[in-house]
Amino acid sequence: QVQLVESGGDLVQAGGSLRLSCTASGRTNGNYVMGWFRQAPGKEREFVAAITLSGTNTYYRNSVKGRFTASSDNAKKTVYLEMNGLKPEDTAVYHCGLDPRGRWGERTDSRIYYYWGQGTQVTVSS
């Protein structure tokens, strides 16, 4: 069993920055795939970024490339999402997911992530 806990969400002005954290506990041995997804009110959950727990591989949705950076501290079993140049359209609840099977090729598909955190709210004001 794996538990994920996210933190770092807040209310910021457009152009501001936030760093989200997602810490895994429990049975976390392995080079898992960690995904960041977000869900805005009335919208479906969408892929934001993915990273292997080792930090070796990263991938981003086009709209956040150059603004968001995913990183990993394997010793702490924690992944981060550094978000710069935030825009009102980034407003959403951000969730991290963990795929224990390490299916990097399917990293943008929310269905591969077996474990999810509770989410953290990011609100960007204009």
PDB file of C-alpha atoms in Angstrom:
ATOM      1  CA  GLN A   1       0.000   0.000   0.000  1.00  0.00           C
ATOM      2  CA  VAL A   2       1.196   3.499  -0.878  1.00  0.00           C
ATOM      3  CA  GLN A   3       0.029   6.826   0.465  1.00  0.00           C
ATOM      4  CA  LEU A   4       0.584  10.152  -1.296  1.00  0.00           C
ATOM      5  CA  VAL A   5       0.365  13.534   0.365  1.00  0.00           C
ATOM      6  CA  GLU A   6       0.492  16.768  -1.629  1.00  0.00           C
ATOM      7  CA  SER A   7       1.174  20.217  -0.288  1.00  0.00           C
ATOM      8  CA  GLY A   8       2.118  23.678  -1.467  1.00  0.00           C
ATOM      9  CA  GLY A   9      -1.048  24.944  -3.073  1.00  0.00           C
ATOM     10  CA  ASP A  10      -2.007  28.547  -2.425  1.00  0.00           C
ATOM     11  CA  LEU A  11      -3.574  31.706  -3.800  1.00  0.00           C
ATOM     12  CA  VAL A  12      -1.145  33.714  -5.925  1.00  0.00           C
ATOM     13  CA  GLN A  13      -1.315  36.544  -8.408  1.00  0.00           C
ATOM     14  CA  ALA A  14      -0.741  36.000 -12.093  1.00  0.00           C
ATOM     15  CA  GLY A  15       2.957  35.774 -12.811  1.00  0.00           C
ATOM     16  CA  GLY A  16       3.690  34.342  -9.398  1.00  0.00           C
ATOM     17  CA  SER A  17       5.288  31.058  -8.422  1.00  0.00           C
ATOM     18  CA  LEU A  18       4.482  28.048  -6.300  1.00  0.00           C
ATOM     19  CA  ARG A  19       6.184  24.771  -5.527  1.00  0.00           C
ATOM     20  CA  LEU A  20       4.023  21.730  -4.992  1.00  0.00           C
ATOM     21  CA  SER A  21       5.297  18.662  -3.169  1.00  0.00           C
ATOM     22  CA  CYS A  22       4.089  15.082  -3.237  1.00  0.00           C
ATOM     23  CA  THR A  23       5.517  12.643  -0.715  1.00  0.00           C
ATOM     24  CA  ALA A  24       5.019   8.922  -0.969  1.00  0.00           C
ATOM     25  CA  SER A  25       5.028   6.533   1.966  1.00  0.00           C
ATOM     26  CA  GLY A  26       4.474   2.839   2.326  1.00  0.00           C
ATOM     27  CA  ARG A  27       5.758   0.325  -0.199  1.00  0.00           C
ATOM     28  CA  THR A  28       7.669   2.691  -2.483  1.00  0.00           C
ATOM     29  CA  ASN A  29      10.623   0.641  -3.690  1.00  0.00           C
ATOM     30  CA  GLY A  30      11.048   0.943  -7.410  1.00  0.00           C
ATOM     31  CA  ASN A  31      11.452   3.507 -10.168  1.00  0.00           C
ATOM     32  CA  TYR A  32       7.826   4.467 -10.229  1.00  0.00           C
ATOM     33  CA  VAL A  33       6.243   6.960 -12.555  1.00  0.00           C
ATOM     34  CA  MET A  34       4.807   9.962 -10.753  1.00  0.00           C
ATOM     35  CA  GLY A  35       2.272  12.101 -12.525  1.00  0.00           C
ATOM     36  CA  TRP A  36       0.892  15.540 -11.821  1.00  0.00           C
ATOM     37  CA  PHE A  37      -2.667  16.145 -12.945  1.00  0.00           C
ATOM     38  CA  ARG A  38      -5.060  19.006 -12.370  1.00  0.00           C
ATOM     39  CA  GLN A  39      -8.785  19.439 -12.356  1.00  0.00           C
ATOM     40  CA  ALA A  40     -10.557  22.750 -12.646  1.00  0.00           C
ATOM     41  CA  PRO A  41     -14.237  23.163 -11.706  1.00  0.00           C
ATOM     42  CA  GLY A  42     -16.481  21.703 -14.357  1.00  0.00           C
ATOM     43  CA  LYS A  43     -13.568  20.251 -16.303  1.00  0.00           C
ATOM     44  CA  GLU A  44     -12.027  16.828 -16.601  1.00  0.00           C
ATOM     45  CA  ARG A  45      -8.766  15.950 -14.926  1.00  0.00           C
ATOM     46  CA  GLU A  46      -5.866  16.733 -17.253  1.00  0.00           C
ATOM     47  CA  PHE A  47      -2.243  15.713 -17.396  1.00  0.00           C
ATOM     48  CA  VAL A  48       0.318  18.327 -16.369  1.00  0.00           C
ATOM     49  CA  ALA A  49       3.684  16.606 -15.934  1.00  0.00           C
ATOM     50  CA  ALA A  50       5.294  13.268 -15.258  1.00  0.00           C
ATOM     51  CA  ILE A  51       8.585  12.247 -13.722  1.00  0.00           C
ATOM     52  CA  THR A  52      10.203   8.992 -12.778  1.00  0.00           C
ATOM     53  CA  LEU A  53      10.916   8.714  -9.075  1.00  0.00           C
ATOM     54  CA  SER A  54      14.624   8.611  -9.892  1.00  0.00           C
ATOM     55  CA  GLY A  55      14.218  11.967 -11.636  1.00  0.00           C
ATOM     56  CA  THR A  56      15.768  10.639 -14.823  1.00  0.00           C
ATOM     57  CA  ASN A  57      12.807  11.305 -17.078  1.00  0.00           C
ATOM     58  CA  THR A  58      10.389  14.222 -17.212  1.00  0.00           C
ATOM     59  CA  TYR A  59       7.551  15.165 -19.545  1.00  0.00           C
ATOM     60  CA  TYR A  60       5.150  18.111 -19.678  1.00  0.00           C
ATOM     61  CA  ARG A  61       1.956  19.178 -21.361  1.00  0.00           C
ATOM     62  CA  ASN A  62       2.644  21.845 -23.954  1.00  0.00           C
ATOM     63  CA  SER A  63       0.913  24.672 -22.109  1.00  0.00           C
ATOM     64  CA  VAL A  64       3.251  24.418 -19.107  1.00  0.00           C
ATOM     65  CA  LYS A  65       6.542  23.777 -20.889  1.00  0.00           C
ATOM     66  CA  GLY A  66       9.086  26.396 -19.925  1.00  0.00           C
ATOM     67  CA  ARG A  67       7.039  27.446 -16.888  1.00  0.00           C
ATOM     68  CA  PHE A  68       6.726  24.264 -14.812  1.00  0.00           C
ATOM     69  CA  THR A  69       9.578  22.012 -13.731  1.00  0.00           C
ATOM     70  CA  ALA A  70       9.206  18.602 -12.140  1.00  0.00           C
ATOM     71  CA  SER A  71      11.960  17.268  -9.916  1.00  0.00           C
ATOM     72  CA  SER A  72      12.487  14.380  -7.560  1.00  0.00           C
ATOM     73  CA  ASP A  73      14.242  13.612  -4.302  1.00  0.00           C
ATOM     74  CA  ASN A  74      14.326   9.842  -4.326  1.00  0.00           C
ATOM     75  CA  ALA A  75      15.770   9.601  -0.819  1.00  0.00           C
ATOM     76  CA  LYS A  76      12.765  11.515   0.509  1.00  0.00           C
ATOM     77  CA  LYS A  77      10.335   9.747  -1.852  1.00  0.00           C
ATOM     78  CA  THR A  78       9.161  13.198  -2.828  1.00  0.00           C
ATOM     79  CA  VAL A  79       8.476  14.811  -6.175  1.00  0.00           C
ATOM     80  CA  TYR A  80       8.068  18.505  -6.729  1.00  0.00           C
ATOM     81  CA  LEU A  81       6.367  20.686  -9.268  1.00  0.00           C
ATOM     82  CA  GLU A  82       7.920  24.135  -9.498  1.00  0.00           C
ATOM     83  CA  MET A  83       5.420  26.438 -11.171  1.00  0.00           C
ATOM     84  CA  ASN A  84       6.538  29.823 -12.451  1.00  0.00           C
ATOM     85  CA  GLY A  85       4.754  32.414 -14.523  1.00  0.00           C
ATOM     86  CA  LEU A  86       1.403  31.223 -13.241  1.00  0.00           C
ATOM     87  CA  LYS A  87      -1.692  32.162 -15.207  1.00  0.00           C
ATOM     88  CA  PRO A  88      -5.354  32.261 -14.171  1.00  0.00           C
ATOM     89  CA  GLU A  89      -5.952  29.234 -16.390  1.00  0.00           C
ATOM     90  CA  ASP A  90      -3.607  27.233 -14.158  1.00  0.00           C
ATOM     91  CA  THR A  91      -6.190  27.460 -11.387  1.00  0.00           C
ATOM     92  CA  ALA A  92      -7.194  23.940 -10.363  1.00  0.00           C
ATOM     93  CA  VAL A  93      -6.827  21.249  -7.774  1.00  0.00           C
ATOM     94  CA  TYR A  94      -3.507  19.557  -8.422  1.00  0.00           C
ATOM     95  CA  HIS A  95      -3.154  15.851  -7.730  1.00  0.00           C
ATOM     96  CA  CYS A  96      -0.161  13.586  -7.846  1.00  0.00           C
ATOM     97  CA  GLY A  97      -0.457   9.983  -8.874  1.00  0.00           C
ATOM     98  CA  LEU A  98       1.871   7.009  -8.685  1.00  0.00           C
ATOM     99  CA  ASP A  99       2.112   4.173 -11.154  1.00  0.00           C
ATOM    100  CA  PRO A 100       3.817   1.263  -9.362  1.00  0.00           C
ATOM    101  CA  ARG A 101       4.423  -0.508 -12.666  1.00  0.00           C
ATOM    102  CA  GLY A 102       6.525   2.295 -14.090  1.00  0.00           C
ATOM    103  CA  ARG A 103       4.712   2.542 -17.432  1.00  0.00           C
ATOM    104  CA  TRP A 104       6.506   5.581 -18.783  1.00  0.00           C
ATOM    105  CA  GLY A 105       5.063   5.117 -22.252  1.00  0.00           C
ATOM    106  CA  GLU A 106       1.563   5.730 -20.884  1.00  0.00           C
ATOM    107  CA  ARG A 107       2.508   8.588 -18.584  1.00  0.00           C
ATOM    108  CA  THR A 108      -0.209  10.999 -19.723  1.00  0.00           C
ATOM    109  CA  ASP A 109      -3.037   8.509 -19.129  1.00  0.00           C
ATOM    110  CA  SER A 110      -4.561   9.006 -15.662  1.00  0.00           C
ATOM    111  CA  ARG A 111      -5.769   5.405 -15.673  1.00  0.00           C
ATOM    112  CA  ILE A 112      -2.286   3.995 -15.109  1.00  0.00           C
ATOM    113  CA  TYR A 113      -1.890   5.772 -11.787  1.00  0.00           C
ATOM    114  CA  TYR A 114      -3.085   3.403  -9.098  1.00  0.00           C
ATOM    115  CA  TYR A 115      -2.448   5.671  -6.121  1.00  0.00           C
ATOM    116  CA  TRP A 116      -3.528   9.300  -5.771  1.00  0.00           C
ATOM    117  CA  GLY A 117      -3.076  12.045  -3.260  1.00  0.00           C
ATOM    118  CA  GLN A 118      -5.900  14.150  -1.894  1.00  0.00           C
ATOM    119  CA  GLY A 119      -5.015  17.176  -4.009  1.00  0.00           C
ATOM    120  CA  THR A 120      -3.887  20.704  -3.285  1.00  0.00           C
ATOM    121  CA  GLN A 121      -5.674  23.846  -4.463  1.00  0.00           C
ATOM    122  CA  VAL A 122      -3.853  26.314  -6.695  1.00  0.00           C
ATOM    123  CA  THR A 123      -5.656  29.569  -7.368  1.00  0.00           C
ATOM    124  CA  VAL A 124      -4.173  32.215  -9.630  1.00  0.00           C
ATOM    125  CA  SER A 125      -5.814  35.631  -9.585  1.00  0.00           C
ATOM    126  CA  SER A 126      -5.645  38.004 -12.524  1.00  0.00           C
TER     127      SER A 126
END
